[in-house]
Amino acid sequence: MFKELNPLLHSELRLAIMSILISVEEADFVYIKEQTKATAGNLSVQIDKLSNAGYISVVKGFSGKKPRTTCSITTEGKVAFEEYVENLKEYLKI
Amino acid sequence: MKFMEDRILNNSESLELISSMIKNTQEKITKNSGTPFLIWGYTTIIISLLVWGLSKYTLCGWSQALWFALPIIAFPLTLLSQRKKKVYVKTFVDSVISKIWIIFGVAGFIVTILAFLSPVLGVTSMPILFSVLLLMAMGTALTGLVIKFNILTICGIVSMFLSSACLIYRGLDSILVFSAIFFIMMVIPGHILNSKANKNV
């Protein structure tokens, strides 16, 4: 029997954010926005959802005088992402 | 590429998205990644020439102390160049490279301090220029291997061999040899790396 795909990750933008963060140590909001081509508002909402679930950590700081929001994946996020990929492989029979 | 939204994907779209995001991030060479090499390369060359000129043409007794200006100038400039980046992403490769340079930088600093203290410590004269060149060339070759940029690896390895020239040429002129090798080791690959990275962005 197939396991249900994690609904929090089974959305285009949230999955893209997690895929970026799984392959880097950390990335800022601007980088994620560039890579996903999402609107700033929508991206903020999705980052908050992932952060509230404990999948990513968000640090708000400054780079010189400019504000910088830096995101990184948490251990919980890595486990959830790996589980998601495993379940996806079962669905696709890979 | 279209704008991404909060839309539910089908399974194959999910897998495609994951692989394309990971591929994009891993293949990305950050804009101006050669800049730290240019900062350290040019600063070293300028300071070397100053030390050489002051020692050769003046009676300035403190010219050798100018070497300590190198980290004082180049380190803040490197930090400043990183800060200027509009987009910030730190990959695992970036992390490995910064650790490589911390270790080689500390080793270079220890060697320099020991060379200055050698008369006090009673150690026979240390081949300081050779030692620093060899360490920096090793760091450059390792960085080239980690980022898979062959020109940097080759320049690093060639400079490891060339560093022995500082054992052959003794006296003040070895400083000129030192700065010429730094040009090959850092300035040339730094410009090529920047030009390649800026084309890819």
mmCIF file of N, CA, C and O in Angstrom, chain A:
data_model
loop_
_atom_site.group_PDB
_atom_site.id
_atom_site.type_symbol
_atom_site.label_atom_id
_atom_site.label_comp_id
_atom_site.label_asym_id
_atom_site.label_seq_id
_atom_site.Cartn_x
_atom_site.Cartn_y
_atom_site.Cartn_z
ATOM 1 N N MET A 1 0.849 -1.202 0.000
ATOM 2 C CA MET A 1 0.000 0.000 0.000
ATOM 3 C C MET A 1 0.885 1.253 0.000
ATOM 4 O O MET A 1 1.876 1.322 0.717
ATOM 5 N N PHE A 2 0.486 2.206 -0.825
ATOM 6 C CA PHE A 2 1.266 3.438 -0.916
ATOM 7 C C PHE A 2 1.049 4.334 0.297
ATOM 8 O O PHE A 2 -0.071 4.468 0.784
ATOM 9 N N LYS A 3 2.141 4.943 0.750
ATOM 10 C CA LYS A 3 2.016 5.905 1.843
ATOM 11 C C LYS A 3 1.589 7.246 1.255
ATOM 12 O O LYS A 3 1.965 7.576 0.130
ATOM 13 N N GLU A 4 0.859 8.019 2.040
ATOM 14 C CA GLU A 4 0.405 9.326 1.552
ATOM 15 C C GLU A 4 1.600 10.278 1.450
ATOM 16 O O GLU A 4 2.477 10.274 2.322
ATOM 17 N N LEU A 5 1.629 11.041 0.380
ATOM 18 C CA LEU A 5 2.719 12.016 0.233
ATOM 19 C C LEU A 5 2.474 13.186 1.174
ATOM 20 O O LEU A 5 1.339 13.664 1.290
ATOM 21 N N ASN A 6 3.534 13.608 1.849
ATOM 22 C CA ASN A 6 3.435 14.717 2.807
ATOM 23 C C ASN A 6 2.799 15.943 2.135
ATOM 24 O O ASN A 6 3.390 16.525 1.222
ATOM 25 N N PRO A 7 1.584 16.345 2.552
ATOM 26 C CA PRO A 7 0.896 17.451 1.859
ATOM 27 C C PRO A 7 1.649 18.777 1.966
ATOM 28 O O PRO A 7 1.531 19.633 1.085
ATOM 29 N N LEU A 8 2.434 18.911 3.014
ATOM 30 C CA LEU A 8 3.182 20.168 3.174
ATOM 31 C C LEU A 8 4.267 20.302 2.085
ATOM 32 O O LEU A 8 4.620 21.394 1.660
ATOM 33 N N LEU A 9 4.795 19.165 1.662
ATOM 34 C CA LEU A 9 5.846 19.200 0.633
ATOM 35 C C LEU A 9 5.284 19.026 -0.777
ATOM 36 O O LEU A 9 5.969 19.332 -1.752
ATOM 37 N N HIS A 10 4.060 18.504 -0.862
ATOM 38 C CA HIS A 10 3.506 18.202 -2.184
ATOM 39 C C HIS A 10 2.849 19.438 -2.809
ATOM 40 O O HIS A 10 1.711 19.408 -3.248
ATOM 41 N N SER A 11 3.592 20.520 -2.784
ATOM 42 C CA SER A 11 3.120 21.754 -3.432
ATOM 43 C C SER A 11 4.326 22.340 -4.151
ATOM 44 O O SER A 11 5.465 22.256 -3.660
ATOM 45 N N GLU A 12 4.088 22.916 -5.311
ATOM 46 C CA GLU A 12 5.201 23.325 -6.190
ATOM 47 C C GLU A 12 6.232 24.216 -5.485
ATOM 48 O O GLU A 12 7.423 23.912 -5.468
ATOM 49 N N LEU A 13 5.766 25.293 -4.887
ATOM 50 C CA LEU A 13 6.711 26.260 -4.337
ATOM 51 C C LEU A 13 7.432 25.738 -3.085
ATOM 52 O O LEU A 13 8.649 25.895 -2.944
ATOM 53 N N ARG A 14 6.679 25.085 -2.197
ATOM 54 C CA ARG A 14 7.311 24.571 -0.969
ATOM 55 C C ARG A 14 8.327 23.471 -1.303
ATOM 56 O O ARG A 14 9.396 23.389 -0.716
ATOM 57 N N LEU A 15 7.988 22.641 -2.295
ATOM 58 C CA LEU A 15 8.924 21.577 -2.692
ATOM 59 C C LEU A 15 10.186 22.181 -3.319
ATOM 60 O O LEU A 15 11.306 21.708 -3.085
ATOM 61 N N ALA A 16 9.998 23.259 -4.091
ATOM 62 C CA ALA A 16 11.152 23.921 -4.706
ATOM 63 C C ALA A 16 12.059 24.505 -3.621
ATOM 64 O O ALA A 16 13.287 24.356 -3.683
ATOM 65 N N ILE A 17 11.461 25.145 -2.612
ATOM 66 C CA ILE A 17 12.254 25.736 -1.518
ATOM 67 C C ILE A 17 13.056 24.642 -0.811
ATOM 68 O O ILE A 17 14.260 24.777 -0.578
ATOM 69 N N MET A 18 12.385 23.527 -0.522
ATOM 70 C CA MET A 18 13.064 22.428 0.183
ATOM 71 C C MET A 18 14.173 21.820 -0.683
ATOM 72 O O MET A 18 15.235 21.473 -0.181
ATOM 73 N N SER A 19 13.924 21.715 -1.998
ATOM 74 C CA SER A 19 14.938 21.128 -2.903
ATOM 75 C C SER A 19 16.172 22.009 -2.981
ATOM 76 O O SER A 19 17.290 21.518 -3.080
ATOM 77 N N ILE A 20 15.955 23.320 -2.931
ATOM 78 C CA ILE A 20 17.106 24.238 -2.952
ATOM 79 C C ILE A 20 17.878 24.096 -1.646
ATOM 80 O O ILE A 20 19.100 23.931 -1.641
ATOM 81 N N LEU A 21 17.149 24.116 -0.537
ATOM 82 C CA LEU A 21 17.827 24.125 0.766
ATOM 83 C C LEU A 21 18.493 22.789 1.107
ATOM 84 O O LEU A 21 19.435 22.761 1.886
ATOM 85 N N ILE A 22 18.007 21.694 0.492
ATOM 86 C CA ILE A 22 18.633 20.387 0.765
ATOM 87 C C ILE A 22 20.032 20.330 0.134
ATOM 88 O O ILE A 22 20.900 19.592 0.588
ATOM 89 N N SER A 23 20.237 21.163 -0.919
ATOM 90 C CA SER A 23 21.530 21.071 -1.615
ATOM 91 C C SER A 23 22.503 22.196 -1.257
ATOM 92 O O SER A 23 23.569 22.294 -1.844
ATOM 93 N N VAL A 24 22.132 23.039 -0.288
ATOM 94 C CA VAL A 24 23.070 24.087 0.162
ATOM 95 C C VAL A 24 23.104 24.115 1.696
ATOM 96 O O VAL A 24 22.252 23.507 2.342
ATOM 97 N N GLU A 25 24.088 24.819 2.239
ATOM 98 C CA GLU A 25 24.111 24.968 3.703
ATOM 99 C C GLU A 25 23.089 26.009 4.134
ATOM 100 O O GLU A 25 22.377 25.822 5.112
ATOM 101 N N GLU A 26 23.071 27.133 3.417
ATOM 102 C CA GLU A 26 22.063 28.159 3.675
ATOM 103 C C GLU A 26 21.909 29.048 2.451
ATOM 104 O O GLU A 26 22.827 29.131 1.626
ATOM 105 N N ALA A 27 20.762 29.674 2.337
ATOM 106 C CA ALA A 27 20.524 30.582 1.202
ATOM 107 C C ALA A 27 19.614 31.698 1.672
ATOM 108 O O ALA A 27 18.789 31.497 2.560
ATOM 109 N N ASP A 28 19.779 32.871 1.076
ATOM 110 C CA ASP A 28 18.923 33.972 1.519
ATOM 111 C C ASP A 28 17.645 34.046 0.674
ATOM 112 O O ASP A 28 17.503 33.361 -0.341
ATOM 113 N N PHE A 29 16.719 34.867 1.152
ATOM 114 C CA PHE A 29 15.410 35.016 0.532
ATOM 115 C C PHE A 29 15.547 35.393 -0.954
ATOM 116 O O PHE A 29 14.847 34.844 -1.810
ATOM 117 N N VAL A 30 16.491 36.300 -1.241
ATOM 118 C CA VAL A 30 16.649 36.793 -2.619
ATOM 119 C C VAL A 30 17.066 35.652 -3.552
ATOM 120 O O VAL A 30 16.571 35.537 -4.680
ATOM 121 N N TYR A 31 17.981 34.804 -3.068
ATOM 122 C CA TYR A 31 18.438 33.677 -3.887
ATOM 123 C C TYR A 31 17.274 32.718 -4.175
ATOM 124 O O TYR A 31 17.074 32.295 -5.317
ATOM 125 N N ILE A 32 16.510 32.399 -3.121
ATOM 126 C CA ILE A 32 15.384 31.467 -3.308
ATOM 127 C C ILE A 32 14.348 32.083 -4.258
ATOM 128 O O ILE A 32 13.800 31.400 -5.119
ATOM 129 N N LYS A 33 14.147 33.382 -4.116
ATOM 130 C CA LYS A 33 13.168 34.073 -4.980
ATOM 131 C C LYS A 33 13.641 34.017 -6.440
ATOM 132 O O LYS A 33 12.865 33.753 -7.340
ATOM 133 N N GLU A 34 14.948 34.226 -6.652
ATOM 134 C CA GLU A 34 15.513 34.177 -8.018
ATOM 135 C C GLU A 34 15.346 32.791 -8.623
ATOM 136 O O GLU A 34 15.015 32.643 -9.785
ATOM 137 N N GLN A 35 15.637 31.774 -7.809
ATOM 138 C CA GLN A 35 15.597 30.399 -8.322
ATOM 139 C C GLN A 35 14.175 29.924 -8.601
ATOM 140 O O GLN A 35 13.948 29.177 -9.537
ATOM 141 N N THR A 36 13.227 30.331 -7.751
ATOM 142 C CA THR A 36 11.855 29.831 -7.903
ATOM 143 C C THR A 36 11.000 30.744 -8.774
ATOM 144 O O THR A 36 9.937 30.339 -9.230
ATOM 145 N N LYS A 37 11.462 31.978 -8.982
ATOM 146 C CA LYS A 37 10.698 32.983 -9.726
ATOM 147 C C LYS A 37 9.320 33.194 -9.088
ATOM 148 O O LYS A 37 8.349 33.466 -9.789
ATOM 149 N N ALA A 38 9.250 33.066 -7.797
ATOM 150 C CA ALA A 38 7.975 33.272 -7.095
ATOM 151 C C ALA A 38 7.848 34.738 -6.716
ATOM 152 O O ALA A 38 8.841 35.471 -6.698
ATOM 153 N N THR A 39 6.636 35.154 -6.371
ATOM 154 C CA THR A 39 6.467 36.532 -5.901
ATOM 155 C C THR A 39 6.921 36.577 -4.440
ATOM 156 O O THR A 39 6.856 35.565 -3.731
ATOM 157 N N ALA A 40 7.383 37.751 -4.003
ATOM 158 C CA ALA A 40 7.909 37.873 -2.642
ATOM 159 C C ALA A 40 6.850 37.508 -1.605
ATOM 160 O O ALA A 40 7.134 36.813 -0.617
ATOM 161 N N GLY A 41 5.614 37.950 -1.839
ATOM 162 C CA GLY A 41 4.531 37.700 -0.884
ATOM 163 C C GLY A 41 4.266 36.210 -0.728
ATOM 164 O O GLY A 41 4.229 35.677 0.392
ATOM 165 N N ASN A 42 4.093 35.542 -1.856
ATOM 166 C CA ASN A 42 3.812 34.105 -1.821
ATOM 167 C C ASN A 42 4.982 33.330 -1.199
ATOM 168 O O ASN A 42 4.779 32.423 -0.391
ATOM 169 N N LEU A 43 6.187 33.733 -1.565
ATOM 170 C CA LEU A 43 7.363 33.042 -1.032
ATOM 171 C C LEU A 43 7.425 33.174 0.495
ATOM 172 O O LEU A 43 7.692 32.196 1.200
ATOM 173 N N SER A 44 7.147 34.377 0.992
ATOM 174 C CA SER A 44 7.150 34.598 2.447
ATOM 175 C C SER A 44 6.166 33.665 3.150
ATOM 176 O O SER A 44 6.493 33.065 4.171
ATOM 177 N N VAL A 45 4.972 33.564 2.570
ATOM 178 C CA VAL A 45 3.932 32.720 3.175
ATOM 179 C C VAL A 45 4.393 31.268 3.236
ATOM 180 O O VAL A 45 4.275 30.591 4.273
ATOM 181 N N GLN A 46 4.972 30.788 2.136
ATOM 182 C CA GLN A 46 5.386 29.374 2.079
ATOM 183 C C GLN A 46 6.585 29.110 3.000
ATOM 184 O O GLN A 46 6.675 28.054 3.629
ATOM 185 N N ILE A 47 7.480 30.092 3.092
ATOM 186 C CA ILE A 47 8.629 29.943 4.008
ATOM 187 C C ILE A 47 8.122 29.873 5.449
ATOM 188 O O ILE A 47 8.588 29.054 6.246
ATOM 189 N N ASP A 48 7.145 30.692 5.771
ATOM 190 C CA ASP A 48 6.562 30.662 7.123
ATOM 191 C C ASP A 48 5.953 29.290 7.418
ATOM 192 O O ASP A 48 6.111 28.759 8.514
ATOM 193 N N LYS A 49 5.234 28.726 6.435
ATOM 194 C CA LYS A 49 4.599 27.418 6.638
ATOM 195 C C LYS A 49 5.652 26.351 6.927
ATOM 196 O O LYS A 49 5.501 25.533 7.831
ATOM 197 N N LEU A 50 6.739 26.372 6.142
ATOM 198 C CA LEU A 50 7.803 25.370 6.329
ATOM 199 C C LEU A 50 8.516 25.596 7.662
ATOM 200 O O LEU A 50 8.908 24.647 8.345
ATOM 201 N N SER A 51 8.682 26.849 8.017
ATOM 202 C CA SER A 51 9.348 27.181 9.272
ATOM 203 C C SER A 51 8.490 26.753 10.467
ATOM 204 O O SER A 51 8.988 26.182 11.446
ATOM 205 N N ASN A 52 7.165 27.010 10.388
ATOM 206 C CA ASN A 52 6.263 26.617 11.474
ATOM 207 C C ASN A 52 6.216 25.098 11.651
ATOM 208 O O ASN A 52 6.012 24.604 12.760
ATOM 209 N N ALA A 53 6.419 24.372 10.539
ATOM 210 C CA ALA A 53 6.431 22.906 10.621
ATOM 211 C C ALA A 53 7.765 22.392 11.156
ATOM 212 O O ALA A 53 7.930 21.193 11.390
ATOM 213 N N GLY A 54 8.730 23.278 11.301
ATOM 214 C CA GLY A 54 10.046 22.892 11.817
ATOM 215 C C GLY A 54 10.964 22.335 10.742
ATOM 216 O O GLY A 54 12.005 21.750 11.036
ATOM 217 N N TYR A 55 10.565 22.487 9.463
ATOM 218 C CA TYR A 55 11.364 21.925 8.367
ATOM 219 C C TYR A 55 12.539 22.817 7.980
ATOM 220 O O TYR A 55 13.539 22.331 7.467
ATOM 221 N N ILE A 56 12.386 24.113 8.173
ATOM 222 C CA ILE A 56 13.500 25.016 7.862
ATOM 223 C C ILE A 56 13.684 26.009 9.008
ATOM 224 O O ILE A 56 12.745 26.255 9.777
ATOM 225 N N SER A 57 14.901 26.516 9.120
ATOM 226 C CA SER A 57 15.099 27.569 10.127
ATOM 227 C C SER A 57 15.345 28.884 9.388
ATOM 228 O O SER A 57 16.008 28.912 8.346
ATOM 229 N N VAL A 58 14.765 29.926 9.925
ATOM 230 C CA VAL A 58 14.844 31.236 9.282
ATOM 231 C C VAL A 58 15.522 32.211 10.238
ATOM 232 O O VAL A 58 15.114 32.330 11.390
ATOM 233 N N VAL A 59 16.588 32.830 9.764
ATOM 234 C CA VAL A 59 17.297 33.804 10.599
ATOM 235 C C VAL A 59 17.233 35.167 9.923
ATOM 236 O O VAL A 59 17.631 35.308 8.763
ATOM 237 N N LYS A 60 16.692 36.121 10.647
ATOM 238 C CA LYS A 60 16.624 37.482 10.081
ATOM 239 C C LYS A 60 17.791 38.287 10.627
ATOM 240 O O LYS A 60 17.989 38.362 11.836
ATOM 241 N N GLY A 61 18.591 38.824 9.724
ATOM 242 C CA GLY A 61 19.762 39.593 10.168
ATOM 243 C C GLY A 61 20.032 40.731 9.211
ATOM 244 O O GLY A 61 19.150 41.140 8.454
ATOM 245 N N PHE A 62 21.242 41.206 9.239
ATOM 246 C CA PHE A 62 21.622 42.301 8.358
ATOM 247 C C PHE A 62 22.905 41.964 7.624
ATOM 248 O O PHE A 62 23.785 41.301 8.174
ATOM 249 N N SER A 63 23.011 42.443 6.373
ATOM 250 C CA SER A 63 24.266 42.371 5.653
ATOM 251 C C SER A 63 24.651 43.822 5.402
ATOM 252 O O SER A 63 24.079 44.468 4.526
ATOM 253 N N GLY A 64 25.543 44.333 6.207
ATOM 254 C CA GLY A 64 25.802 45.769 6.193
ATOM 255 C C GLY A 64 24.574 46.462 6.764
ATOM 256 O O GLY A 64 24.138 46.136 7.864
ATOM 257 N N LYS A 65 23.972 47.350 5.963
ATOM 258 C CA LYS A 65 22.768 48.043 6.446
ATOM 259 C C LYS A 65 21.483 47.409 5.905
ATOM 260 O O LYS A 65 20.387 47.789 6.289
ATOM 261 N N LYS A 66 21.662 46.442 4.988
ATOM 262 C CA LYS A 66 20.475 45.857 4.361
ATOM 263 C C LYS A 66 19.985 44.632 5.142
ATOM 264 O O LYS A 66 20.810 43.801 5.555
ATOM 265 N N PRO A 67 18.674 44.491 5.317
ATOM 266 C CA PRO A 67 18.165 43.302 6.008
ATOM 267 C C PRO A 67 18.366 42.052 5.144
ATOM 268 O O PRO A 67 18.289 42.142 3.912
ATOM 269 N N ARG A 68 18.658 40.944 5.782
ATOM 270 C CA ARG A 68 18.851 39.689 5.034
ATOM 271 C C ARG A 68 18.178 38.538 5.791
ATOM 272 O O ARG A 68 18.432 38.347 6.979
ATOM 273 N N THR A 69 17.322 37.809 5.087
ATOM 274 C CA THR A 69 16.655 36.647 5.684
ATOM 275 C C THR A 69 17.341 35.396 5.153
ATOM 276 O O THR A 69 17.349 35.163 3.948
ATOM 277 N N THR A 70 17.941 34.650 6.053
ATOM 278 C CA THR A 70 18.680 33.457 5.630
ATOM 279 C C THR A 70 17.935 32.195 6.074
ATOM 280 O O THR A 70 17.497 32.102 7.218
ATOM 281 N N CYS A 71 17.802 31.257 5.139
ATOM 282 C CA CYS A 71 17.076 30.013 5.433
ATOM 283 C C CYS A 71 18.010 28.816 5.324
ATOM 284 O O CYS A 71 18.899 28.794 4.473
ATOM 285 N N SER A 72 17.782 27.845 6.193
ATOM 286 C CA SER A 72 18.517 26.576 6.067
ATOM 287 C C SER A 72 17.590 25.445 6.478
ATOM 288 O O SER A 72 16.634 25.661 7.232
ATOM 289 N N ILE A 73 17.873 24.260 5.978
ATOM 290 C CA ILE A 73 17.002 23.118 6.274
ATOM 291 C C ILE A 73 17.376 22.540 7.645
ATOM 292 O O ILE A 73 18.551 22.531 8.015
ATOM 293 N N THR A 74 16.381 22.078 8.393
ATOM 294 C CA THR A 74 16.659 21.483 9.711
ATOM 295 C C THR A 74 16.772 19.962 9.552
ATOM 296 O O THR A 74 16.452 19.420 8.484
ATOM 297 N N THR A 75 17.186 19.287 10.603
ATOM 298 C CA THR A 75 17.282 17.815 10.554
ATOM 299 C C THR A 75 15.897 17.226 10.290
ATOM 300 O O THR A 75 15.740 16.293 9.493
ATOM 301 N N GLU A 76 14.884 17.809 10.947
ATOM 302 C CA GLU A 76 13.500 17.351 10.752
ATOM 303 C C GLU A 76 13.088 17.526 9.289
ATOM 304 O O GLU A 76 12.434 16.655 8.717
ATOM 305 N N GLY A 77 13.506 18.624 8.701
ATOM 306 C CA GLY A 77 13.203 18.904 7.303
ATOM 307 C C GLY A 77 13.871 17.901 6.379
ATOM 308 O O GLY A 77 13.268 17.444 5.402
ATOM 309 N N LYS A 78 15.126 17.559 6.705
ATOM 310 C CA LYS A 78 15.857 16.586 5.873
ATOM 311 C C LYS A 78 15.140 15.237 5.905
ATOM 312 O O LYS A 78 14.980 14.590 4.873
ATOM 313 N N VAL A 79 14.716 14.812 7.113
ATOM 314 C CA VAL A 79 14.035 13.522 7.262
ATOM 315 C C VAL A 79 12.733 13.546 6.460
ATOM 316 O O VAL A 79 12.437 12.608 5.706
ATOM 317 N N ALA A 80 11.959 14.628 6.587
ATOM 318 C CA ALA A 80 10.675 14.739 5.875
ATOM 319 C C ALA A 80 10.895 14.713 4.365
ATOM 320 O O ALA A 80 10.153 14.054 3.631
ATOM 321 N N PHE A 81 11.948 15.397 3.907
ATOM 322 C CA PHE A 81 12.237 15.461 2.474
ATOM 323 C C PHE A 81 12.636 14.075 1.952
ATOM 324 O O PHE A 81 12.170 13.641 0.897
ATOM 325 N N GLU A 82 13.486 13.381 2.719
ATOM 326 C CA GLU A 82 13.921 12.038 2.295
ATOM 327 C C GLU A 82 12.738 11.073 2.232
ATOM 328 O O GLU A 82 12.616 10.280 1.303
ATOM 329 N N GLU A 83 11.863 11.173 3.242
ATOM 330 C CA GLU A 83 10.664 10.319 3.260
ATOM 331 C C GLU A 83 9.782 10.612 2.047
ATOM 332 O O GLU A 83 9.279 9.700 1.402
ATOM 333 N N TYR A 84 9.656 11.894 1.750
ATOM 334 C CA TYR A 84 8.822 12.317 0.615
ATOM 335 C C TYR A 84 9.368 11.718 -0.685
ATOM 336 O O TYR A 84 8.628 11.166 -1.492
ATOM 337 N N VAL A 85 10.694 11.819 -0.851
ATOM 338 C CA VAL A 85 11.320 11.299 -2.076
ATOM 339 C C VAL A 85 11.161 9.773 -2.153
ATOM 340 O O VAL A 85 10.851 9.229 -3.224
ATOM 341 N N GLU A 86 11.324 9.095 -1.005
ATOM 342 C CA GLU A 86 11.164 7.631 -0.993
ATOM 343 C C GLU A 86 9.748 7.243 -1.399
ATOM 344 O O GLU A 86 9.543 6.333 -2.207
ATOM 345 N N ASN A 87 8.758 7.935 -0.818
ATOM 346 C CA ASN A 87 7.358 7.642 -1.147
ATOM 347 C C ASN A 87 7.062 7.926 -2.613
ATOM 348 O O ASN A 87 6.345 7.174 -3.273
ATOM 349 N N LEU A 88 7.649 9.001 -3.093
ATOM 350 C CA LEU A 88 7.461 9.385 -4.497
ATOM 351 C C LEU A 88 8.010 8.287 -5.421
ATOM 352 O O LEU A 88 7.384 7.937 -6.426
ATOM 353 N N LYS A 89 9.166 7.744 -5.040
ATOM 354 C CA LYS A 89 9.785 6.674 -5.845
ATOM 355 C C LYS A 89 8.882 5.440 -5.888
ATOM 356 O O LYS A 89 8.776 4.767 -6.904
ATOM 357 N N GLU A 90 8.203 5.169 -4.757
ATOM 358 C CA GLU A 90 7.293 4.017 -4.723
ATOM 359 C C GLU A 90 6.121 4.233 -5.673
ATOM 360 O O GLU A 90 5.727 3.332 -6.408
ATOM 361 N N TYR A 91 5.589 5.459 -5.638
ATOM 362 C CA TYR A 91 4.471 5.785 -6.534
ATOM 363 C C TYR A 91 4.878 5.615 -7.985
ATOM 364 O O TYR A 91 4.138 5.109 -8.805
ATOM 365 N N LEU A 92 6.088 6.085 -8.287
ATOM 366 C CA LEU A 92 6.546 6.078 -9.677
ATOM 367 C C LEU A 92 7.252 4.774 -10.046
ATOM 368 O O LEU A 92 7.730 4.623 -11.159
ATOM 369 N N LYS A 93 7.334 3.862 -9.067
ATOM 370 C CA LYS A 93 7.979 2.548 -9.256
ATOM 371 C C LYS A 93 9.401 2.688 -9.792
ATOM 372 O O LYS A 93 9.796 2.077 -10.784
ATOM 373 N N ILE A 94 10.168 3.560 -9.155
ATOM 374 C CA ILE A 94 11.561 3.769 -9.585
ATOM 375 C C ILE A 94 12.453 2.869 -8.748
ATOM 376 O O ILE A 94 12.356 2.843 -7.549
#
